[in-house]
XYZ file of C-alpha atoms in Angstrom:
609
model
C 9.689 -53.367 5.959
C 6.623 -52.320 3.971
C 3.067 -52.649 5.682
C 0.307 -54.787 4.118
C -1.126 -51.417 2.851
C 2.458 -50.039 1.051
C 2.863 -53.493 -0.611
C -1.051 -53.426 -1.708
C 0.025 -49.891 -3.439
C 3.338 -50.779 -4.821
C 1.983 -53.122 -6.424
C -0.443 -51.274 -8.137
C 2.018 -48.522 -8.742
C -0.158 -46.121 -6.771
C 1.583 -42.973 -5.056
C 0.538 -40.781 -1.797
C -0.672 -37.813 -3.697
C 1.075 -35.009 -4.491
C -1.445 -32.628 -2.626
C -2.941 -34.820 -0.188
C -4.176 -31.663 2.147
C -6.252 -31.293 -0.760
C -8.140 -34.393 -0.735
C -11.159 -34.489 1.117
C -12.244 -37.171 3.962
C -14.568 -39.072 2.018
C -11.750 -40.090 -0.630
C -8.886 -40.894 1.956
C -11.616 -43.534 3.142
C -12.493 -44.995 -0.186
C -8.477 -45.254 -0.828
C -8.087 -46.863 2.590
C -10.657 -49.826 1.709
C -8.619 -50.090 -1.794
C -5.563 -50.512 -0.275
C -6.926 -52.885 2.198
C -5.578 -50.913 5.232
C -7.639 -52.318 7.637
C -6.312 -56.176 6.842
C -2.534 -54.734 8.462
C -1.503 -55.942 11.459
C -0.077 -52.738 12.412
C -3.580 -51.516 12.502
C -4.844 -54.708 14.282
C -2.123 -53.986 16.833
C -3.460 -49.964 17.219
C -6.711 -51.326 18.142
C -5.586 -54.802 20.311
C -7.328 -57.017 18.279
C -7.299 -60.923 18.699
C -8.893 -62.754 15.999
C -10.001 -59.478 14.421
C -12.023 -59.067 17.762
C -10.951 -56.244 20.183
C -9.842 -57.150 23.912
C -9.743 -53.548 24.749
C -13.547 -52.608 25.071
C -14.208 -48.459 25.755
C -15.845 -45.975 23.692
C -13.383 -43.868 24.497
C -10.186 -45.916 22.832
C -12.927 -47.574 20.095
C -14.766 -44.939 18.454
C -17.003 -47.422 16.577
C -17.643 -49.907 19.344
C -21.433 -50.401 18.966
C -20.811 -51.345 15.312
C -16.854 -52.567 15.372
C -14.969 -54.038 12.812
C -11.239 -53.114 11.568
C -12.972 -51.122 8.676
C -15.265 -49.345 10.563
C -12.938 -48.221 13.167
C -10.543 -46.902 10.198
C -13.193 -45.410 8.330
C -14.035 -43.155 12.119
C -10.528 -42.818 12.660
C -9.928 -41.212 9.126
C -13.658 -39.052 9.495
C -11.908 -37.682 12.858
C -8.659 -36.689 11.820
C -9.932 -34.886 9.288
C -12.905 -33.558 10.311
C -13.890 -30.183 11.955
C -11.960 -31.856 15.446
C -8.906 -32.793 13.807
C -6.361 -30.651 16.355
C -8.278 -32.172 19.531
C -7.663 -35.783 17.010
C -4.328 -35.695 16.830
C -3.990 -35.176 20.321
C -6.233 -38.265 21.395
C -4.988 -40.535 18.653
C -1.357 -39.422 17.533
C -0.290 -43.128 17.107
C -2.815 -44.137 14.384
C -2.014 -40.150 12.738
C 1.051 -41.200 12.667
C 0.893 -44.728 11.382
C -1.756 -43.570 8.552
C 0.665 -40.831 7.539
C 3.349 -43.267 6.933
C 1.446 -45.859 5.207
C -1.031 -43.728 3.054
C 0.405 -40.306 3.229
C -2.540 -38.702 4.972
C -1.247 -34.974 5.816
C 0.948 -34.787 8.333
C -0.230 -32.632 11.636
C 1.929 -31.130 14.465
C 1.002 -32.254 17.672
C 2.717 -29.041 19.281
C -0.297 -28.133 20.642
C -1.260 -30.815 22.226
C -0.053 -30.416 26.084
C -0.349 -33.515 27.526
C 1.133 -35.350 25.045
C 4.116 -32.766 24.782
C 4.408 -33.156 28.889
C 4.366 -37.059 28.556
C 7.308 -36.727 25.913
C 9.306 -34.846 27.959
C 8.342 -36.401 31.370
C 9.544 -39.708 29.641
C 11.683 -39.608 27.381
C 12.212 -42.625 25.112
C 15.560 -42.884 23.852
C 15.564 -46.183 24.611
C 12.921 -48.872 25.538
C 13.531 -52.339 27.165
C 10.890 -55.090 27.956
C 11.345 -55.726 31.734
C 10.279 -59.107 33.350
C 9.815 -59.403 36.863
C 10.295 -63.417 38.083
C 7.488 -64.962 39.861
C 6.748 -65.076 43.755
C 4.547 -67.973 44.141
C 3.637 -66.924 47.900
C 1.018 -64.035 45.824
C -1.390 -64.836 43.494
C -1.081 -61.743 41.712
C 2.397 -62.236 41.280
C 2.623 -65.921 40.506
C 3.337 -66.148 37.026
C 5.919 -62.944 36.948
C 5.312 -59.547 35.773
C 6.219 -58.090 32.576
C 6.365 -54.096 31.925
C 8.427 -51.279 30.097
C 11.188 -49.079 31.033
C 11.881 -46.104 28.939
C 15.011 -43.761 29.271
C 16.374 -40.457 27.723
C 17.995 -37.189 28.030
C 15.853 -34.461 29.094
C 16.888 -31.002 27.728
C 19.147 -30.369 30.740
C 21.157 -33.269 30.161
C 19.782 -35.281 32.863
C 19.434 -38.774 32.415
C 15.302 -39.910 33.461
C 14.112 -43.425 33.494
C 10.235 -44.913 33.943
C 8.419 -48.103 33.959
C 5.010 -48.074 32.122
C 3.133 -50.788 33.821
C -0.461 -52.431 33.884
C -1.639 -54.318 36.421
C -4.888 -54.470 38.777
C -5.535 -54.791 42.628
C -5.151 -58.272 43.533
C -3.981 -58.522 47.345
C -6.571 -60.987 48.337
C -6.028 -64.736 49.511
C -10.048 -65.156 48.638
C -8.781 -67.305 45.754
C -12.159 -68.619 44.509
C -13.276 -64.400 44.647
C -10.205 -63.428 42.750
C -10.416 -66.006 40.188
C -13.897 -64.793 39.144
C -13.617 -61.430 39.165
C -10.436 -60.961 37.339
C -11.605 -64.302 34.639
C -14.970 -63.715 34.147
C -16.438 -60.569 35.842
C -13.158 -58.267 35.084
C -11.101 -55.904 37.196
C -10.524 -51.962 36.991
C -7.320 -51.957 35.420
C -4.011 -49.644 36.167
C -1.981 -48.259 33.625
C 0.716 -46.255 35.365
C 4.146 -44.250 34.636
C 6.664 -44.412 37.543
C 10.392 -43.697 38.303
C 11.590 -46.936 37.396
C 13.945 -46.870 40.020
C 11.332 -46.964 42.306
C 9.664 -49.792 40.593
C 12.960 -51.930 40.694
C 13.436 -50.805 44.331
C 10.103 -52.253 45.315
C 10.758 -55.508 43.488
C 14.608 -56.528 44.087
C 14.925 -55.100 47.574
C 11.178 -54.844 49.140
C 9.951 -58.243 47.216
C 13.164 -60.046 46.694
C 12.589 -60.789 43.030
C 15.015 -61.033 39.930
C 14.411 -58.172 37.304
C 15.601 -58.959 33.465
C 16.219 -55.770 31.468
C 16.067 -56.692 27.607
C 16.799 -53.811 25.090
C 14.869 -53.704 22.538
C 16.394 -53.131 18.697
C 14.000 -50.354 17.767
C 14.459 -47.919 15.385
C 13.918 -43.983 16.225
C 9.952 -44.108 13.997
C 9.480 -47.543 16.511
C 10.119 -45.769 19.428
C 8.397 -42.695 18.276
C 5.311 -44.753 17.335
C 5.430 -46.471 20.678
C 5.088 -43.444 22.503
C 2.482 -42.241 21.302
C 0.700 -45.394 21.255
C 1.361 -45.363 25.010
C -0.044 -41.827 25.584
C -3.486 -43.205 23.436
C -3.975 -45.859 26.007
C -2.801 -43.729 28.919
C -6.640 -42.205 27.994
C -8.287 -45.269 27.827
C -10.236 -47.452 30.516
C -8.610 -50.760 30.661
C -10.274 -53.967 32.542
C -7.785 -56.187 33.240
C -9.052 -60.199 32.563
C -6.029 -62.708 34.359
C -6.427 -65.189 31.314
C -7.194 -62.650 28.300
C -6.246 -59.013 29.169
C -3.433 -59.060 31.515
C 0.273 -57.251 31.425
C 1.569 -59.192 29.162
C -1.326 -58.991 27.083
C -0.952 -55.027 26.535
C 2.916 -55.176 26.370
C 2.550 -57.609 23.250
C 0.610 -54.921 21.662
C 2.549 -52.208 22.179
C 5.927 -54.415 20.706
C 3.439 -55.135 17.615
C 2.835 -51.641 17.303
C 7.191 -51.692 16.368
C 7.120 -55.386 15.152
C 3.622 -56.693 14.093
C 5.455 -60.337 13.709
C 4.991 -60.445 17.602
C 1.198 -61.235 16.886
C 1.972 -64.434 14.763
C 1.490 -67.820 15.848
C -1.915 -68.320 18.450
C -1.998 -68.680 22.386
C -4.532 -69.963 24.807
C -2.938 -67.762 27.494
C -1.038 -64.463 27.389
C 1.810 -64.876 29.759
C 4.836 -62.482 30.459
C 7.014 -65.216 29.363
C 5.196 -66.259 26.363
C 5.694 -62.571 25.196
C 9.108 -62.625 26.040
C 10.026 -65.680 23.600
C 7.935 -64.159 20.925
C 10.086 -60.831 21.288
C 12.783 -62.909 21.049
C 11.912 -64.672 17.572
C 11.026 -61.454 16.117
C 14.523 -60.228 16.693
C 13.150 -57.593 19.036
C 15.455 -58.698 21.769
C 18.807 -57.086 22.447
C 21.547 -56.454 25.534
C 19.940 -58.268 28.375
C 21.010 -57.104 32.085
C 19.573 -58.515 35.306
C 18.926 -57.076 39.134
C 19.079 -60.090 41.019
C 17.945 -59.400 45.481
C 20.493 -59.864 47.969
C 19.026 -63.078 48.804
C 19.492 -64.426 45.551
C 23.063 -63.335 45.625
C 23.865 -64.425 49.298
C 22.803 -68.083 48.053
C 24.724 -68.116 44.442
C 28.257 -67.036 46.467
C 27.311 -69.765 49.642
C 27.721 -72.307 46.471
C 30.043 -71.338 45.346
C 32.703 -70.975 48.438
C 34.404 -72.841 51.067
C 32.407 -73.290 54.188
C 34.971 -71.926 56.141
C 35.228 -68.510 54.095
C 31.395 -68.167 54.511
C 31.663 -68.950 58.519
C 34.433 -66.121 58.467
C 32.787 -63.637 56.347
C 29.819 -63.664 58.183
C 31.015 -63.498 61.544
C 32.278 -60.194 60.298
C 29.606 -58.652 58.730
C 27.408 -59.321 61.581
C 29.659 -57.216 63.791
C 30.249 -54.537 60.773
C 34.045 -55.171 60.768
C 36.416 -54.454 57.770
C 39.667 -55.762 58.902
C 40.811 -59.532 58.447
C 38.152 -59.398 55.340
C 40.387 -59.369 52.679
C 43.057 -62.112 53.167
C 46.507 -59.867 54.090
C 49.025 -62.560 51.739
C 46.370 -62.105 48.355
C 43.816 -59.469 48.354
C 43.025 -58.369 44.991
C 43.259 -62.847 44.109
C 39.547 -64.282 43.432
C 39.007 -65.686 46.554
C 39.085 -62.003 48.226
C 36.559 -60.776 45.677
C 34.225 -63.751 46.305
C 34.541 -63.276 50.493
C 33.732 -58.715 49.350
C 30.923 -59.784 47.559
C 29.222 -62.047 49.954
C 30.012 -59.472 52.922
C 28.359 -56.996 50.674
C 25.485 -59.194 49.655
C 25.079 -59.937 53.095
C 25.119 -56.739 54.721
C 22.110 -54.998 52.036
C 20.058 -58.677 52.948
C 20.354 -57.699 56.838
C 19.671 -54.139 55.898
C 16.326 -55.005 53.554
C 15.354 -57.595 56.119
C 15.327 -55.107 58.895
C 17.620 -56.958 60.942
C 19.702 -54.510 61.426
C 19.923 -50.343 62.115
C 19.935 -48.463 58.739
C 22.201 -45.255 58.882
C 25.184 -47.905 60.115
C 24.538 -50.703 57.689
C 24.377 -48.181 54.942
C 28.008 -46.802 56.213
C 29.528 -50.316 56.627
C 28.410 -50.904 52.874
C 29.927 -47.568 51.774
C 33.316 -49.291 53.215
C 32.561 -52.431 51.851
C 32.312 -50.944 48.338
C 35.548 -48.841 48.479
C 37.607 -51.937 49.290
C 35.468 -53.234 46.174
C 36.706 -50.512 44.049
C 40.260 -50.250 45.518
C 41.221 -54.033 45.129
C 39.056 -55.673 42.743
C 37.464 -52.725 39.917
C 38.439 -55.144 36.949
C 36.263 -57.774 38.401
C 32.555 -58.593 38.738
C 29.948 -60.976 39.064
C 28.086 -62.727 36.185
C 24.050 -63.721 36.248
C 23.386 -67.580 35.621
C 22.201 -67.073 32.106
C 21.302 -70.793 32.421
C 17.738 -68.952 34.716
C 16.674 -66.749 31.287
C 13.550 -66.553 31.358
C 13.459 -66.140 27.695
C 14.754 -69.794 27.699
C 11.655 -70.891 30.018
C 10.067 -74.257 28.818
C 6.881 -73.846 27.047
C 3.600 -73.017 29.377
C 1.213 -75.158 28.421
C 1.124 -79.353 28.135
C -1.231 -82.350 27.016
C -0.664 -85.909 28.036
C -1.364 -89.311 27.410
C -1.228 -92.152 29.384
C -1.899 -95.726 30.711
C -3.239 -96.986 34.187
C -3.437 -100.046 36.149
C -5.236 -100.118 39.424
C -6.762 -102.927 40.499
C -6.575 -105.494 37.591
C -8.196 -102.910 35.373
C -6.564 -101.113 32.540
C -7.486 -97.026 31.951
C -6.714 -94.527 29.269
C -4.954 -91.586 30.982
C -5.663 -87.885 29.147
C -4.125 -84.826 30.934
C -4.478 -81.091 29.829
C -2.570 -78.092 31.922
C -3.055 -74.984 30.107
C -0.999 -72.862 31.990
C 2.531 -73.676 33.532
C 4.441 -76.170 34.580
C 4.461 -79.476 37.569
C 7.167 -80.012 40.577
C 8.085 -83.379 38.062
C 8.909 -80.461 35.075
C 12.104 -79.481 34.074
C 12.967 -76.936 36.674
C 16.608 -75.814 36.081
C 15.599 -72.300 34.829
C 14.382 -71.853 38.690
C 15.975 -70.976 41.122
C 14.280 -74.377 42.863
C 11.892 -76.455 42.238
C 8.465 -75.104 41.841
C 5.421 -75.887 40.811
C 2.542 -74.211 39.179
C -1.097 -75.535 37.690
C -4.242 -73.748 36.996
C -7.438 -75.315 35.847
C -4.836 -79.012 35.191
C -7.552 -81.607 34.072
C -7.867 -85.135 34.024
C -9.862 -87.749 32.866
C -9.764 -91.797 32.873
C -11.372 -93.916 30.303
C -11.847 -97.546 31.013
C -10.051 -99.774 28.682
C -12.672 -102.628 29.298
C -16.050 -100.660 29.726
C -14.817 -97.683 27.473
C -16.666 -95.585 30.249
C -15.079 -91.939 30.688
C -14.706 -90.181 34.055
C -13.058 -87.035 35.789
C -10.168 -88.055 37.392
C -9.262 -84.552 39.020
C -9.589 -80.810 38.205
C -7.059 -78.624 39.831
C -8.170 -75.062 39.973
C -5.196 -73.775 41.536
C -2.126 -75.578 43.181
C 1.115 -73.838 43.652
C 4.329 -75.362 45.640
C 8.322 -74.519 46.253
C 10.848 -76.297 48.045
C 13.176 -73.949 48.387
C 16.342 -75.214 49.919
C 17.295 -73.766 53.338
C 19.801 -71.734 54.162
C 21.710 -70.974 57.132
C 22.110 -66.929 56.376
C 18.677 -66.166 54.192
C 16.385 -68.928 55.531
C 13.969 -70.492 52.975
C 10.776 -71.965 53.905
C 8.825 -74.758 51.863
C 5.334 -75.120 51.099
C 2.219 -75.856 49.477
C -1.150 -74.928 48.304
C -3.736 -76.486 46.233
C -7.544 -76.174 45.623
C -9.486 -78.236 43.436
C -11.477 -81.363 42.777
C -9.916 -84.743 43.352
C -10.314 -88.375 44.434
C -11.320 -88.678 48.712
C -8.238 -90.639 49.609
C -9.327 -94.393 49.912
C -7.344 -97.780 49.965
C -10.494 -99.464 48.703
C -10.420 -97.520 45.507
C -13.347 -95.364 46.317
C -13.521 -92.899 43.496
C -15.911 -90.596 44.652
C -15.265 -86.623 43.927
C -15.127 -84.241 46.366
C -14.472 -80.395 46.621
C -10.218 -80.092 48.468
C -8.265 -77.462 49.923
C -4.799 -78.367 50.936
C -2.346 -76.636 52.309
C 1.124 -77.679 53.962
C 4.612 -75.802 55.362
C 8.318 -77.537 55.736
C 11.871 -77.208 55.165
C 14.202 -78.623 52.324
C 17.515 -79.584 52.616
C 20.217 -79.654 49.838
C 21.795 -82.683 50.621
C 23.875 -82.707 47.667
C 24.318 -80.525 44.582
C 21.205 -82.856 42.584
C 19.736 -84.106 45.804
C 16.787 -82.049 47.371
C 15.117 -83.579 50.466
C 12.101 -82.187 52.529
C 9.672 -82.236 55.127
C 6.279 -80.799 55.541
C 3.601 -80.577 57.859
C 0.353 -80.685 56.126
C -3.598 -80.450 56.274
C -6.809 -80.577 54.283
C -10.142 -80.426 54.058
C -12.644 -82.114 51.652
C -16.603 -81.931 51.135
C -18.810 -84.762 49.408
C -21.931 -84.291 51.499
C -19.751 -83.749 54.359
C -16.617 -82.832 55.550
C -13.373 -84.632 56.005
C -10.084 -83.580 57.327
C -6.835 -84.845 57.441
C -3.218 -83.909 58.677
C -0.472 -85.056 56.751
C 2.997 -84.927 57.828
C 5.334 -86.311 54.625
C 9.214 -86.295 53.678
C 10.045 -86.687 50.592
C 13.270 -86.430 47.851
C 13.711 -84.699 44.771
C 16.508 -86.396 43.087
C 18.344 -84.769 39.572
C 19.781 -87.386 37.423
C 22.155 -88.302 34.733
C 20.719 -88.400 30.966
C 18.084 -85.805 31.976
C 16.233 -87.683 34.368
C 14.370 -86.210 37.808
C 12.702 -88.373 40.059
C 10.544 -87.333 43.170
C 9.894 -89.541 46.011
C 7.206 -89.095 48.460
C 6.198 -90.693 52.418
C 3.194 -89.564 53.897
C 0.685 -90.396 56.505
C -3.065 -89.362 56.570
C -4.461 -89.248 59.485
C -8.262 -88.369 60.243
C -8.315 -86.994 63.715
C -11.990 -86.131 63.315
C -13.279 -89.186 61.774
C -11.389 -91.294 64.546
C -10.310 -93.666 61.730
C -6.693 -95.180 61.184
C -4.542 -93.584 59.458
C -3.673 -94.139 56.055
C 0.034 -94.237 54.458
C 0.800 -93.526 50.886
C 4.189 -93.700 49.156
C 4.838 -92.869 45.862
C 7.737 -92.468 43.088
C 7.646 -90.794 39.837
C 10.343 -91.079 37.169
C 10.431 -88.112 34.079
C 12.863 -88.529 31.674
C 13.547 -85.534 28.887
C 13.365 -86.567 25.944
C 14.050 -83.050 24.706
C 12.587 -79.836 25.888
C 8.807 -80.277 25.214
C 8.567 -84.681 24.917
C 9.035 -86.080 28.409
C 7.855 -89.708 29.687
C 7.078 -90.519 32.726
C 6.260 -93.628 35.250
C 4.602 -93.303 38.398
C 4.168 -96.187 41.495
C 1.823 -94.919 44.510
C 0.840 -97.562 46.977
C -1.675 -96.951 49.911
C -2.432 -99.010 53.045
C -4.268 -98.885 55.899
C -5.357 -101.512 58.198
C -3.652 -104.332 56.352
C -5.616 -103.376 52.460
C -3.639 -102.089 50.059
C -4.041 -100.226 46.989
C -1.268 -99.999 44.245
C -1.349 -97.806 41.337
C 1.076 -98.432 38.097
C 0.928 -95.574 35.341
C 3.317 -95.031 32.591
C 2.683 -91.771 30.283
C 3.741 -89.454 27.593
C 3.802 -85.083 27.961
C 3.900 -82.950 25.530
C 4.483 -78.946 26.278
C 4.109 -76.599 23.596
């Protein structure tokens, strides 16, 4: 594929020289500008531009910063690399060396000399590079929306086999959500852009954290990879602040892919996500063999599906005393069945073992056993990841809707905007349960009569799972939301106030498309002073034929402060998919209290793209 520069000069029928040493500085710059090098999105993706803008700010990765433009940075990258400093250059910029060399023929340079860069190459070899996506864990902010890194692997010159993540990320272990929120939006974080043994990285995610990692191989070619690399070591110098909406991990991954496939820039975002990047790897063919770690946990609950009750009773009972014999049944034990009881006993045992539940120099030997029967009886078989959970195949991240409202014999105008993620009525089948997931989710009404416009609700941050239970991993429910909303009133009161709301249950999978739960909940609320309520609700979450979900909802508020009756709400929401980004939806939420009752009819229209 030719860059914007090569087609510029093949179509003037322009040539690198044929003794480009010999050209001096100012020349190679005035043939740059010809060419229009700085206009390439290679270049663009060298310097982490959006909108011709950089989101990487430091003097020390921008060496025109006070004055930046595309041009200007080229025109001090080419003065540098050929100037008096151009050894130290090369070392500190061997990416854009390297990209100018192939584009414009500018001499090439060794780098030989240049020790960390030859340590980092040999450290970390990069054979191969995959895109690694770690799934979300809703219980940590930092964590909530996945993580996405790399993992390169090679042969070092001993014929050892090395393997490393290259990760960035900041320090975000704080439940100050308000706090973190600012500092990493609008203030910015010190950033962290770290090599690691990636087997220490997956350790600390599948077994520590109990999250899914997806390995995709990337199709790169050997000058990709190469160029890659040393793009890495260039930002391995720089100071990185790390902004949760505009300069996150998945924001510095997408460059680095762009760096091998520019096309992973095309098409604009509001939000940088890890699985935004993912899909646009994916369209620009990037993606290739895809292999996933999934945690024991996850494993224990896929076999529990998928076997008799009676098998998992059985297999259990076993594993919890660390016993071998009577696990394989004597009349069949290389048939399916056997495998499926192996597997569970081993997924079982490592859960117990990462849990802490049991000792670890005897769980460890009982696993040894377990996998020799493994290998004895059943080598030709093995277990398969849902690809169905991909998160390449995620729904898109971001939705607008539309709607109409009738409350009280008056008619509204319903307009919705959630910029990032998805709601518990989504389409939730790529998770393992259903989730939800809204920051900053706005609302406003507008009076059909009056034509008078009003907040409805701003959600700053809500998160919630309902998890199903289960008897040999456990699985606890909740909720958390913070935000601006409505103070709960039959009388239709529509006064704002600041919420925090929080609530913990259980959820029961009654049948395969039949979720129901329980929670014990509380808030609090400020409009020139405080209310509280605790809210204990059940509730249903109920997967239909023709793509259809429907959630249904009991609760009671009661005010033990206030000394005021309680109030009790039920509500029902229908979604139908129309296909994956049109969905319409009716809602029905009635409240009462004290014999008044308030009854709210809304039909709407979401669109996620």
């Amino acid at each position: 594929m030719l860059t914007h520069a090569q087609e510029a000069q093949k179509a003037r029928g322009e040539h690198a020289p044929s003794s480009a040493a010999s050209i001096d500085a100012a020349t190679w710059m005035e043939r740059a500008e010809l060419l229009g090098v700085h206009h390439d999105s290679t270049w663009h993706a060298l310097l982490h531009l959006k909108q011709g803008r950089p989101q990487l700010v430091d003097d020390r990765f921008l060496l025109s910063l006070n004055d930046f433009s595309p041009l200007h940075e080229l025109r001090a990258t080419l003065a540098l690399l050929l100037g008096p400093e151009a050894d130290a250059a090369v070392c500190r910029f061997p990416a854009r060396q390297l990209w100018l060399q192939q584009t414009m023929g500018l001499p090439e340079r060794t780098t030989a000399h240049c020790k960390a860069l030859e340590e980092f190459r040999q450290r970390a070899p990069a054979d191969t590079i995959s895109l690694v996506f770690a799934s979300e864990n809703l219980a940590q902010p930092s964590s909530m929306m996945g993580h996405l890194f790399l993992k390169v692997s090679g042969r070092l010159n001993d014929g050892s086999v090395r393997e490393h993540a290259i990760a960035f990320f900041t320090d975000a272990d704080t439940l100050n959500l308000p706090k973190l929120f600012y500092e990493s939006m609008v203030k910015g974080k010190a950033g962290y852009f770290v090599l690691t043994p990636y087997q220490d990285e997956a350790r600390s995610y599948v077994n520590l954290e109990q999250r899914s990692l997806w390995e995709y191989a990337l199709t790169l070619t050997n000058e990709q990879r190469r160029m890659m690399q040393a793009h890495i070591h260039e930002l391995r110098q720089a100071r990185i602040t790390y902004f949760f909406q505009d300069y996150n991990c998945a924001t510095l991954v997408k460059h680095l892919l762009a760096v091998a496939q520019p096309g992973v820039l095309e098409g604009s975002e509001w939000w940088t996500t890890p699985k935004g990047v993912l899909q646009r790897a994916q369209r620009s063919g990037l993606i290739g063999e895809t292999q996933i770690q999934s945690p024991s946990r996850w494993r224990v609950r896929s076999l529990v599906d998928s076997m008799d009750a009676a098998d998992v009773r059985d297999v259990t009972a076993l594993v919890d005393t660390q016993a071998t014999q009577g696990l394989l049944p004597a009349e069949a034990p290389e048939d399916t069945r056997a495998f499926l009881r192996l597997q569970l006993a081993m997924a079982y045992n490592s859960h117990r073992l990462e849990r802490g539940h049991v000792e670890r120099d005897p769980a460890l030997a009982y696993g040894n056993s377990l996998r020799a029967l493994a290998a004895q009886h059943h080598s030709a078989l093995s277990l398969h990841a849902d690809t169905s959970k991909d998160p390449v195949l995620s729904p898109a991240e971001r939705q607008v809707s539309v709607g109409w409202r009738h409350q009280r014999g008056e008619e509204h105008l319903r307009l919705g905007l959630l910029p990032v993620s998805h709601d518990l009525i989504d389409d939730n089948r790529q998770h393992f349960g259903e989730t939800e997931l809204r920051l900053f989710d706005t609302s406003v009404l507008v009076n059909a009569r009056t034509g008078s416009l009003r907040l409805e609700r701003f959600t700053l941050y809500s998160t919630q799972s309902l998890l199903p239970h289960e008897s040999l991993t456990g699985g606890i429910s909740g909720r958390f939301k913070i935000g601006v909303e409505p103070r709960l009133s039959v009388r239709g009161d529509e006064r704002l106030a600041l919420s925090v709301e929080g609530a913990l249950g259980r959820t029961w999978r009654v049948l395969d498309d039949v979720d129901a739960f329980a929670m014990l909940g509380a808030s609090w609320s400020w409009r020139q002073q405080g209310q509280a309520l605790v809210t204990p609700s059940i509730g249903a979450v109920i997967r239909e034929v023709f793509d259809m979900k429907s959630i249904i909802r009991h609760s009671v508020h009661i005010q033990p402060i206030q000394g005021r009756s309680s109030i009790k709400e039920w509500s029902w929401t229908q979604a139908r998919y129309l296909n994956p980004t049109n969905t319409v939806l009716l809602e029905w939420r009635s409240l009462s209290q004290e014999g008044e009752r308030l009854q709210q009819l809304s039909l709407g229209f979401k669109r996620l793209f």
